[in-house]
mmCIF file of C-alpha atoms in Angstrom:
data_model
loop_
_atom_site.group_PDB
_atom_site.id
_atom_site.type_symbol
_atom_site.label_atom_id
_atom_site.label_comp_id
_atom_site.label_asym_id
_atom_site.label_seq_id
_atom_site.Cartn_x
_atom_site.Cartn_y
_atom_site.Cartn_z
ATOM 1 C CA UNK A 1 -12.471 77.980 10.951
ATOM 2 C CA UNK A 2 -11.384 76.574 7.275
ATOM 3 C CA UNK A 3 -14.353 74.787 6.716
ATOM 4 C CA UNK A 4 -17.145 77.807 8.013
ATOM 5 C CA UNK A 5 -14.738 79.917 5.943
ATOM 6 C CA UNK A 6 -15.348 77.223 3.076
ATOM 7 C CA UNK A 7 -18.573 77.124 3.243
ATOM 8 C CA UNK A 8 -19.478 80.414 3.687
ATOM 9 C CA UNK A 9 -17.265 81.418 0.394
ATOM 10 C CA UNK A 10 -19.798 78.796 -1.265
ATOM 11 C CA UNK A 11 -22.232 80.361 -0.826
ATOM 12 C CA UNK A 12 -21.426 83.753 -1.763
ATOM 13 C CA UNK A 13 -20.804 81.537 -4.952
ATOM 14 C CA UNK A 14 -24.386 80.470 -5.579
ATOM 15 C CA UNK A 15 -26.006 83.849 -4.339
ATOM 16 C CA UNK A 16 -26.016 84.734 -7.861
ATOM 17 C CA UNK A 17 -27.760 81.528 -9.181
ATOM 18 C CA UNK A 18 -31.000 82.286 -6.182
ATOM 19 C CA UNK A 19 -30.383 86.155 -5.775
ATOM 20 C CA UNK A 20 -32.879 86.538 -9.440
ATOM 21 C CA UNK A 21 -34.742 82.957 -8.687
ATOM 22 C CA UNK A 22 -38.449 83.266 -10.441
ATOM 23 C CA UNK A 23 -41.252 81.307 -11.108
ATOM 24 C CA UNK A 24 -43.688 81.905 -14.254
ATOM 25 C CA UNK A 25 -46.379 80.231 -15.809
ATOM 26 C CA UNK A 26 -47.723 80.814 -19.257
ATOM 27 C CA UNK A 27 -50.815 79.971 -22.205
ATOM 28 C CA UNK A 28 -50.774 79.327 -25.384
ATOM 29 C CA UNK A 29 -51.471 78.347 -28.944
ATOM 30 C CA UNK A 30 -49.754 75.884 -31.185
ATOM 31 C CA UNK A 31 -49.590 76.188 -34.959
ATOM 32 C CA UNK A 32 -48.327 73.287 -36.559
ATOM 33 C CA UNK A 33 -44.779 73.404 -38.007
ATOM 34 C CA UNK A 34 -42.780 70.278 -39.801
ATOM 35 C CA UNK A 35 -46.460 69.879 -41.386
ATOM 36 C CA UNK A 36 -47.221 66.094 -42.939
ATOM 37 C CA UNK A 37 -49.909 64.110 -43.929
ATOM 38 C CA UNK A 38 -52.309 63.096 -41.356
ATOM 39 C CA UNK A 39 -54.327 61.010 -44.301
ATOM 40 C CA UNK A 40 -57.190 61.954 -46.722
ATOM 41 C CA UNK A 41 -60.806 62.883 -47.355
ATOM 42 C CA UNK A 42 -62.633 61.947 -50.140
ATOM 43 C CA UNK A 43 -66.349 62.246 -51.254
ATOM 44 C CA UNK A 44 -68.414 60.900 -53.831
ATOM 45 C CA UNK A 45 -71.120 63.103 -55.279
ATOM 46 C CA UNK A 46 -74.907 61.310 -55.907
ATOM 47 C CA UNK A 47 -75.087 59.790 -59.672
ATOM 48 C CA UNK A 48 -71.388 60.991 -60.080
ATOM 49 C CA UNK A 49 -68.477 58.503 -60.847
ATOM 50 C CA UNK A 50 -65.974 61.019 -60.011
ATOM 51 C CA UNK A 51 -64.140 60.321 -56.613
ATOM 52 C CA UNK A 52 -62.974 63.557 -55.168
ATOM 53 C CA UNK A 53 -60.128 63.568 -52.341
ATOM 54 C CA UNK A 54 -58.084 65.984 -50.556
ATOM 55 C CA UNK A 55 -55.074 65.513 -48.695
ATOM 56 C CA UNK A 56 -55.288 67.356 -44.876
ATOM 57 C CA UNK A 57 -51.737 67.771 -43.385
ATOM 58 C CA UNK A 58 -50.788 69.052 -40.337
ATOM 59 C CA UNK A 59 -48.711 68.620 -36.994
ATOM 60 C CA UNK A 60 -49.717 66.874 -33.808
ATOM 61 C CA UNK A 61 -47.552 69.227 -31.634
ATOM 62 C CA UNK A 62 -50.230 71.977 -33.043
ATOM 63 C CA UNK A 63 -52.966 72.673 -30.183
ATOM 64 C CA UNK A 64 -53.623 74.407 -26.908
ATOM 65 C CA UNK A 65 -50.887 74.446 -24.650
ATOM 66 C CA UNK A 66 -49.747 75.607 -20.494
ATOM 67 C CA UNK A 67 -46.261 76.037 -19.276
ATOM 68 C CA UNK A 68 -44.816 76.612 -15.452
ATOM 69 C CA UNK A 69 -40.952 76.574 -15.198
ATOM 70 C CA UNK A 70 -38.423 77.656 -12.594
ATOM 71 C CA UNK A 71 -35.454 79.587 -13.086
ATOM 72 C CA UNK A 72 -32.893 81.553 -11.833
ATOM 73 C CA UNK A 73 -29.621 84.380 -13.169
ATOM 74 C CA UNK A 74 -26.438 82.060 -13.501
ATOM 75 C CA UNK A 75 -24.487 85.370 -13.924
ATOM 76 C CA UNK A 76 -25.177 88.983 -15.621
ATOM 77 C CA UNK A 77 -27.730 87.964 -18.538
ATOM 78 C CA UNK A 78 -27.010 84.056 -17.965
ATOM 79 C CA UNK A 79 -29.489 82.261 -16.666
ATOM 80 C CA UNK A 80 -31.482 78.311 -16.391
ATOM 81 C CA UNK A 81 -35.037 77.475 -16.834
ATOM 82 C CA UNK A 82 -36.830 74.535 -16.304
ATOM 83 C CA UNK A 83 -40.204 74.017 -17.693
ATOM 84 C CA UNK A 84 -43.161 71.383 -17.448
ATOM 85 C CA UNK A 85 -45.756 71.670 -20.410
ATOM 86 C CA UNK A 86 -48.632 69.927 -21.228
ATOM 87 C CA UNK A 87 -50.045 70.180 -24.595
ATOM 88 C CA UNK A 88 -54.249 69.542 -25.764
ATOM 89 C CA UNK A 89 -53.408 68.630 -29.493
ATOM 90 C CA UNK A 90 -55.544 69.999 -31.985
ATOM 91 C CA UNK A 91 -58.237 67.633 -33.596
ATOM 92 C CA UNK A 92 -57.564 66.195 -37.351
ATOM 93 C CA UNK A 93 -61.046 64.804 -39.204
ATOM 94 C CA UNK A 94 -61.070 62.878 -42.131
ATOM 95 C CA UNK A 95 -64.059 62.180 -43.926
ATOM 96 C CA UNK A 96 -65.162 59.310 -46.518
ATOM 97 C CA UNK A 97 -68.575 60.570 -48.109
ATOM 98 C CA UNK A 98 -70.885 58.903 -50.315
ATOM 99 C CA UNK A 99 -74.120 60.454 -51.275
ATOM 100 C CA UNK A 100 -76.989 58.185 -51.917
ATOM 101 C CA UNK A 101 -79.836 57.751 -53.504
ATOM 102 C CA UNK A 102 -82.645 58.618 -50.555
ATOM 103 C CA UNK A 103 -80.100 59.925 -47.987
ATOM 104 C CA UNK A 104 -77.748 62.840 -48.096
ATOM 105 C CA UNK A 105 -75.727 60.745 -45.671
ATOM 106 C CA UNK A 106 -76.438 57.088 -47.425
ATOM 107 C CA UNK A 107 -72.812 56.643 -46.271
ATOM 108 C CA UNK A 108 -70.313 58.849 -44.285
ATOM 109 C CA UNK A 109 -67.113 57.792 -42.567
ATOM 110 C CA UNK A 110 -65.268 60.147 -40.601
ATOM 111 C CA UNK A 111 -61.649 59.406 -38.663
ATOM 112 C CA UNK A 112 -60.878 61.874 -35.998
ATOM 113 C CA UNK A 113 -57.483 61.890 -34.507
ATOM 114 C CA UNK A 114 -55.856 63.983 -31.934
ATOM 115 C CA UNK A 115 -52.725 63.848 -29.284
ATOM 116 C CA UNK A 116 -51.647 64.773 -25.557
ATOM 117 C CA UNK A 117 -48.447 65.161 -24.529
ATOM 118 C CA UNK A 118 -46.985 66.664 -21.209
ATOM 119 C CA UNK A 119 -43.054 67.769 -21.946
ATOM 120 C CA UNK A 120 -40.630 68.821 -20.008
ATOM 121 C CA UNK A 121 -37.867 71.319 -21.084
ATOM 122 C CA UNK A 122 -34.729 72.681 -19.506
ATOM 123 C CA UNK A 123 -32.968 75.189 -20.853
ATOM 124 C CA UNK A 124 -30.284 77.803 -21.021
ATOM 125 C CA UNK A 125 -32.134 81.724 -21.221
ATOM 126 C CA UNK A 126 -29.894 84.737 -22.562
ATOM 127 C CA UNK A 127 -31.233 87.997 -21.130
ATOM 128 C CA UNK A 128 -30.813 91.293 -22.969
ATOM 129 C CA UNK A 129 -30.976 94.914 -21.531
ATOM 130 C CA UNK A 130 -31.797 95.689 -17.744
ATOM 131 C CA UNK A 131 -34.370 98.340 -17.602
ATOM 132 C CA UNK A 132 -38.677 97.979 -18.130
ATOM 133 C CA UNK A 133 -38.463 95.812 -21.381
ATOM 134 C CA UNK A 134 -35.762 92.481 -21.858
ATOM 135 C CA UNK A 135 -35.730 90.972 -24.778
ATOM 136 C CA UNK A 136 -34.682 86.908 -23.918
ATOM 137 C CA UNK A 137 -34.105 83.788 -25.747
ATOM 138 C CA UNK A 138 -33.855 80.062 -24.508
ATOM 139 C CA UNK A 139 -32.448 76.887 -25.992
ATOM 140 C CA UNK A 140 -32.690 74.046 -24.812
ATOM 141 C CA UNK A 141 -33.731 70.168 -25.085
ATOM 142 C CA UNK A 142 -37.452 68.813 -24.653
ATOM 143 C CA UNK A 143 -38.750 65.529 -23.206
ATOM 144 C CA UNK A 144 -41.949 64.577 -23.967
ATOM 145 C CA UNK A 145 -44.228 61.434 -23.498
ATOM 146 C CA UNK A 146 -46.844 61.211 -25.645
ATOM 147 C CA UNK A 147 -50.224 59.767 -27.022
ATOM 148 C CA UNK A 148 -53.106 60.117 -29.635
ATOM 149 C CA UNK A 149 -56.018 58.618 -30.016
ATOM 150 C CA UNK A 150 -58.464 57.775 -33.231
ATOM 151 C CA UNK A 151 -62.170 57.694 -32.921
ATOM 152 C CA UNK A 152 -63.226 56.280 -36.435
ATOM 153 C CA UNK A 153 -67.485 56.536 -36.885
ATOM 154 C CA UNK A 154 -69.187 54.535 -39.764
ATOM 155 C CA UNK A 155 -73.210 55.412 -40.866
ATOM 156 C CA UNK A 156 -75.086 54.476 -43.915
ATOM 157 C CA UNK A 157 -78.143 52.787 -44.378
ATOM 158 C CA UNK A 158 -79.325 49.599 -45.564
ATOM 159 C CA UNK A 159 -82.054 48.400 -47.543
ATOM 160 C CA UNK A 160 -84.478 45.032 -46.287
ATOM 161 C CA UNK A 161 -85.900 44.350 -49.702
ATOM 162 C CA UNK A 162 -88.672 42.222 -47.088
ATOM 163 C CA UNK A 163 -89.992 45.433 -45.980
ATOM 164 C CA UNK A 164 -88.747 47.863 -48.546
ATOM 165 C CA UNK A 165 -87.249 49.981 -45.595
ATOM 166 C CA UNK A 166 -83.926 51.376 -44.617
ATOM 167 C CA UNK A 167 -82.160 50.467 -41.723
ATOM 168 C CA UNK A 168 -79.502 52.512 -39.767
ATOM 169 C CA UNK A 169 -76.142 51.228 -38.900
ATOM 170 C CA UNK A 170 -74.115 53.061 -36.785
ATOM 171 C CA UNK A 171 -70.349 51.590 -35.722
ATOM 172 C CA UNK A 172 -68.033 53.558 -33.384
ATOM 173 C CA UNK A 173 -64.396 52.482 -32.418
ATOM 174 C CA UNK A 174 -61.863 54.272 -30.182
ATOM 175 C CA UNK A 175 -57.893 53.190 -30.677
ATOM 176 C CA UNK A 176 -55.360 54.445 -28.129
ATOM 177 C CA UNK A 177 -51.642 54.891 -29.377
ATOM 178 C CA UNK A 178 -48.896 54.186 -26.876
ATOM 179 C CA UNK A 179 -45.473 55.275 -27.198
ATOM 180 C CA UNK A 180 -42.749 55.654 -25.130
ATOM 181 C CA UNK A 181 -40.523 59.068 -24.699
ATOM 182 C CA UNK A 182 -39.142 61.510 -27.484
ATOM 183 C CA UNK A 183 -36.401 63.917 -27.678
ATOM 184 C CA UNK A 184 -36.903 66.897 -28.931
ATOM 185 C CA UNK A 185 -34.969 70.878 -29.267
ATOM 186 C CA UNK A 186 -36.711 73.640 -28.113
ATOM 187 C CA UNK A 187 -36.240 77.194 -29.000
ATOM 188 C CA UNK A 188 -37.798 80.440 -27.488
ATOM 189 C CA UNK A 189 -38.002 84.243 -28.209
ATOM 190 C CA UNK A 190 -39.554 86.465 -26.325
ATOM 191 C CA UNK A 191 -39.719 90.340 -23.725
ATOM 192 C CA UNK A 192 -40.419 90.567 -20.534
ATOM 193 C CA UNK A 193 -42.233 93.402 -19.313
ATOM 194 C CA UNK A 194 -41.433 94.912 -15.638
ATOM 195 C CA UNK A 195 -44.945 95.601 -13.737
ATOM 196 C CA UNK A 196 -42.869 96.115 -10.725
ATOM 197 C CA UNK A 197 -39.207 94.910 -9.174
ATOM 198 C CA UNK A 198 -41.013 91.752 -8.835
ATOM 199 C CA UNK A 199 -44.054 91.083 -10.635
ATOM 200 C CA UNK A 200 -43.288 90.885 -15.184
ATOM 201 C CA UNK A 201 -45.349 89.949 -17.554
ATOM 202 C CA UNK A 202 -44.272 88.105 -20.965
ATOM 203 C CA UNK A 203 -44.800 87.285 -24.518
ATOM 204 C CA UNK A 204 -42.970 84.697 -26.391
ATOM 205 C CA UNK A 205 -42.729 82.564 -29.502
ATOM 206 C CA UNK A 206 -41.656 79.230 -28.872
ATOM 207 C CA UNK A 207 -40.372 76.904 -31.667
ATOM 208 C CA UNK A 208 -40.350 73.292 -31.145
ATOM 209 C CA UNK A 209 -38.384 70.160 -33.264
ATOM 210 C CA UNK A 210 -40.093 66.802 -32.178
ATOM 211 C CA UNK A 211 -41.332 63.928 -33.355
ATOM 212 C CA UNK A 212 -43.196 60.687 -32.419
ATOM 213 C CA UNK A 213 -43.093 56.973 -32.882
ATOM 214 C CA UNK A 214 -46.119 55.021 -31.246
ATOM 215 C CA UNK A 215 -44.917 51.628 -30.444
ATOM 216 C CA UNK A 216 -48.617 49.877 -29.992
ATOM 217 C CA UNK A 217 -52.414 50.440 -30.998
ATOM 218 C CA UNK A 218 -54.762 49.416 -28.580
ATOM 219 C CA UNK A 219 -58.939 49.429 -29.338
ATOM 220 C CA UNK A 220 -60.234 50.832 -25.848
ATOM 221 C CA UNK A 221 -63.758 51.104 -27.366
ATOM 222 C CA UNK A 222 -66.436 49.400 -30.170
ATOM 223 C CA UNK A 223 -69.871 49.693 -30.172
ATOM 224 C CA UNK A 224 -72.495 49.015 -33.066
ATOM 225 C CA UNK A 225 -75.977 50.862 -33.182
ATOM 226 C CA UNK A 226 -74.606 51.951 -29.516
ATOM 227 C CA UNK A 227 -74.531 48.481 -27.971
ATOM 228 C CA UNK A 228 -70.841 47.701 -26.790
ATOM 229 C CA UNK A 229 -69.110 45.204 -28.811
ATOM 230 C CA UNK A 230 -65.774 45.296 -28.058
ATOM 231 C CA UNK A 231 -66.147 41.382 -26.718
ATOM 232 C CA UNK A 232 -66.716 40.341 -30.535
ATOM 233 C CA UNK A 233 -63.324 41.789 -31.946
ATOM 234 C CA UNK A 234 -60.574 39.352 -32.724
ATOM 235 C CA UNK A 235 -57.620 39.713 -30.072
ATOM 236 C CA UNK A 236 -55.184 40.473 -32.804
ATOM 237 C CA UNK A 237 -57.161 42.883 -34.204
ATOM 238 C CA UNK A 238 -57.557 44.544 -30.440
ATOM 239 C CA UNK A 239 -53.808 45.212 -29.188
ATOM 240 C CA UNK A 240 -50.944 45.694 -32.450
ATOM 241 C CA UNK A 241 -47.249 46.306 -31.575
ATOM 242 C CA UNK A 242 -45.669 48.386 -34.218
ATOM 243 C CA UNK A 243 -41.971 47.271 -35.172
ATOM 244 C CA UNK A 244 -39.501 48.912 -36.759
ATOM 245 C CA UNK A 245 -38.814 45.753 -38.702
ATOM 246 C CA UNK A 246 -39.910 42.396 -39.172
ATOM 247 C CA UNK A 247 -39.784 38.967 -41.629
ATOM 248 C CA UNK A 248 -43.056 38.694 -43.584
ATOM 249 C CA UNK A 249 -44.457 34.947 -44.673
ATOM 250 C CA UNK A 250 -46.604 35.104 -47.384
ATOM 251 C CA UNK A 251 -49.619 37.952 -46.480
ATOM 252 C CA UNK A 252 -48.759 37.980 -43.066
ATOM 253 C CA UNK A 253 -49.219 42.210 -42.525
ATOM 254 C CA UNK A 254 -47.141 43.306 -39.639
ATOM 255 C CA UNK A 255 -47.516 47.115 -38.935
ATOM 256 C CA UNK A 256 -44.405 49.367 -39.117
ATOM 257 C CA UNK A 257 -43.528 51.886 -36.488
ATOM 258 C CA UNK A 258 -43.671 55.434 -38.655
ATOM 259 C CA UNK A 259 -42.338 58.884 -37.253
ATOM 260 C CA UNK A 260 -45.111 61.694 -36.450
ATOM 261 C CA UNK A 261 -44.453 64.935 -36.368
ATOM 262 C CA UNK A 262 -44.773 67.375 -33.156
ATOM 263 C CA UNK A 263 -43.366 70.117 -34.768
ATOM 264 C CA UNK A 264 -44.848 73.326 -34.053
ATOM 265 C CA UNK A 265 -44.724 77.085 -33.213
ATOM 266 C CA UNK A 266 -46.380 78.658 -30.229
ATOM 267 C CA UNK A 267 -47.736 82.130 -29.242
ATOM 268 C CA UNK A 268 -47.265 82.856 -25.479
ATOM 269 C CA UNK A 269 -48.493 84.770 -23.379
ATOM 270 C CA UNK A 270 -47.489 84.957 -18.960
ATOM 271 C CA UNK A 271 -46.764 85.929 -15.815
ATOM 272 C CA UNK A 272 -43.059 85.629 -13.815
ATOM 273 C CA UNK A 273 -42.621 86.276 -10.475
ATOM 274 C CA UNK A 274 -38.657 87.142 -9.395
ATOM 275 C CA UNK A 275 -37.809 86.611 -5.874
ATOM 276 C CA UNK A 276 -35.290 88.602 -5.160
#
């Protein structure tokens, strides 16, 4: 009789924690926040021995991003959340331009660089008022594993003084960056919106602290006027392991690991459904 009598005054404990359980889901956009510089563009004008470059900065935690989370009322406006995001990263280009002499695009570099990263957050959520509109807020860590990728594209043209013609050369590579997970704080403001006792809808700004560190570079892809010729790069040139430090004899050049930013704030927009 104890131990039904136990049990049973457990869980009048936790009918709280599941008596507001919900599910949501959510979309969004990422500006970038904790801004650096992702590298430079430069361009050099036809019969011009000016050099012009520009610095392009940005986050790699800016981009398109989904949510779903579970959560649940701990007591009055207390409550969890957990969340699973994935993020699309927004697309940096750099460009190296050269004008020449018979072709606007005599030679033109351009580096293109972007991340994914699927994150997972749990958090603490404060909930303000009771009626149509609640104001919330959440705080909590993030976990995210992430990756980027480079796509770097060469083109110019060169001259056969045989045939007084130009020839096109075209060279594509594709580099994969691995790294392993990164902690993060996460930070959310936001209403809900009552539709009905259990149907809301939501808008919420999300701020997010993170950074990166890729820990190796791999080349997935090289071709050359389109033909694959990823069989002719050096090995060592193929697969580089960033360290944080090393011992350097005499030019030896050993890549070292450098933080990336995936700061950002996000615009949200949802759906929660409370089971009551």
């Amino acid at each position: 009789m104890k131990k039904l009598l136990s049990v049973a005054a457990f869980m009048l404990m936790l009918q709280p924690v599941f008596a507001q359980f919900y599910v949501r889901s959510s979309i969004g956009y990422n500006l970038p926040a904790n801004s650096q510089l992702i590298g430079e563009s430069s361009s050099l004008p036809y019969e011009s021995s000016t050099t012009s470059y520009k610095g392009v900065y940005g986050s790699y935690g800016s981009g398109f991003s989904i949510q779903a989370a579970v959560g649940g009322s701990i007591s009055g406006t207390l409550g969890y959340d957990i969340e699973l995001g994935y993020l699309l990263g927004r697309k940096y280009t750099l460009e190296e331009f050269y004008e020449g002499y018979t072709d606007p695009d005599d030679y033109l570099a351009t580096v293109d660089q972007s991340s994914q990263s699927f994150q997972v957050a749990p958090s603490l959520t404060f909930i303000a008022g009771i009626g149509k509109v609640q104001p919330y807020t959440r705080i909590g860590p993030v976990l995210a594993l992430t990756s980027m990728r480079s796509e770097i594209m060469k083109k110019y043209n060169s001259y056969d003084y045989q045939t007084g013609q130009e020839i096109p050369y075209h060279e594509a590579e594709e580099f994969k960056f691995n790294t392993g997970f990164s902690f993060g704080f996460k930070g959310v403001v936001g209403v809900n919106y009552e539709l009905s006792e259990m149907l809301y809808i939501f808008s919420e700004i999300s701020f997010i602290s993170l950074s990166y560190s890729p820990k190796e570079r791999e080349l997935v892809s090289y071709t050359v006027n389109g033909e694959d010729a990823l069989d002719t790069v050096d090995p060592e040139y193929r697969k580089i392991e960033y360290k944080k430090e090393y011992e350097a004899h005499y030019y030896d050049n050993q890549p070292i690991r450098e933080k990336k930013s995936m700061g950002s704030i996000g615009l949200h927009v949802g759906v929660k459904y409370v089971l009551k």
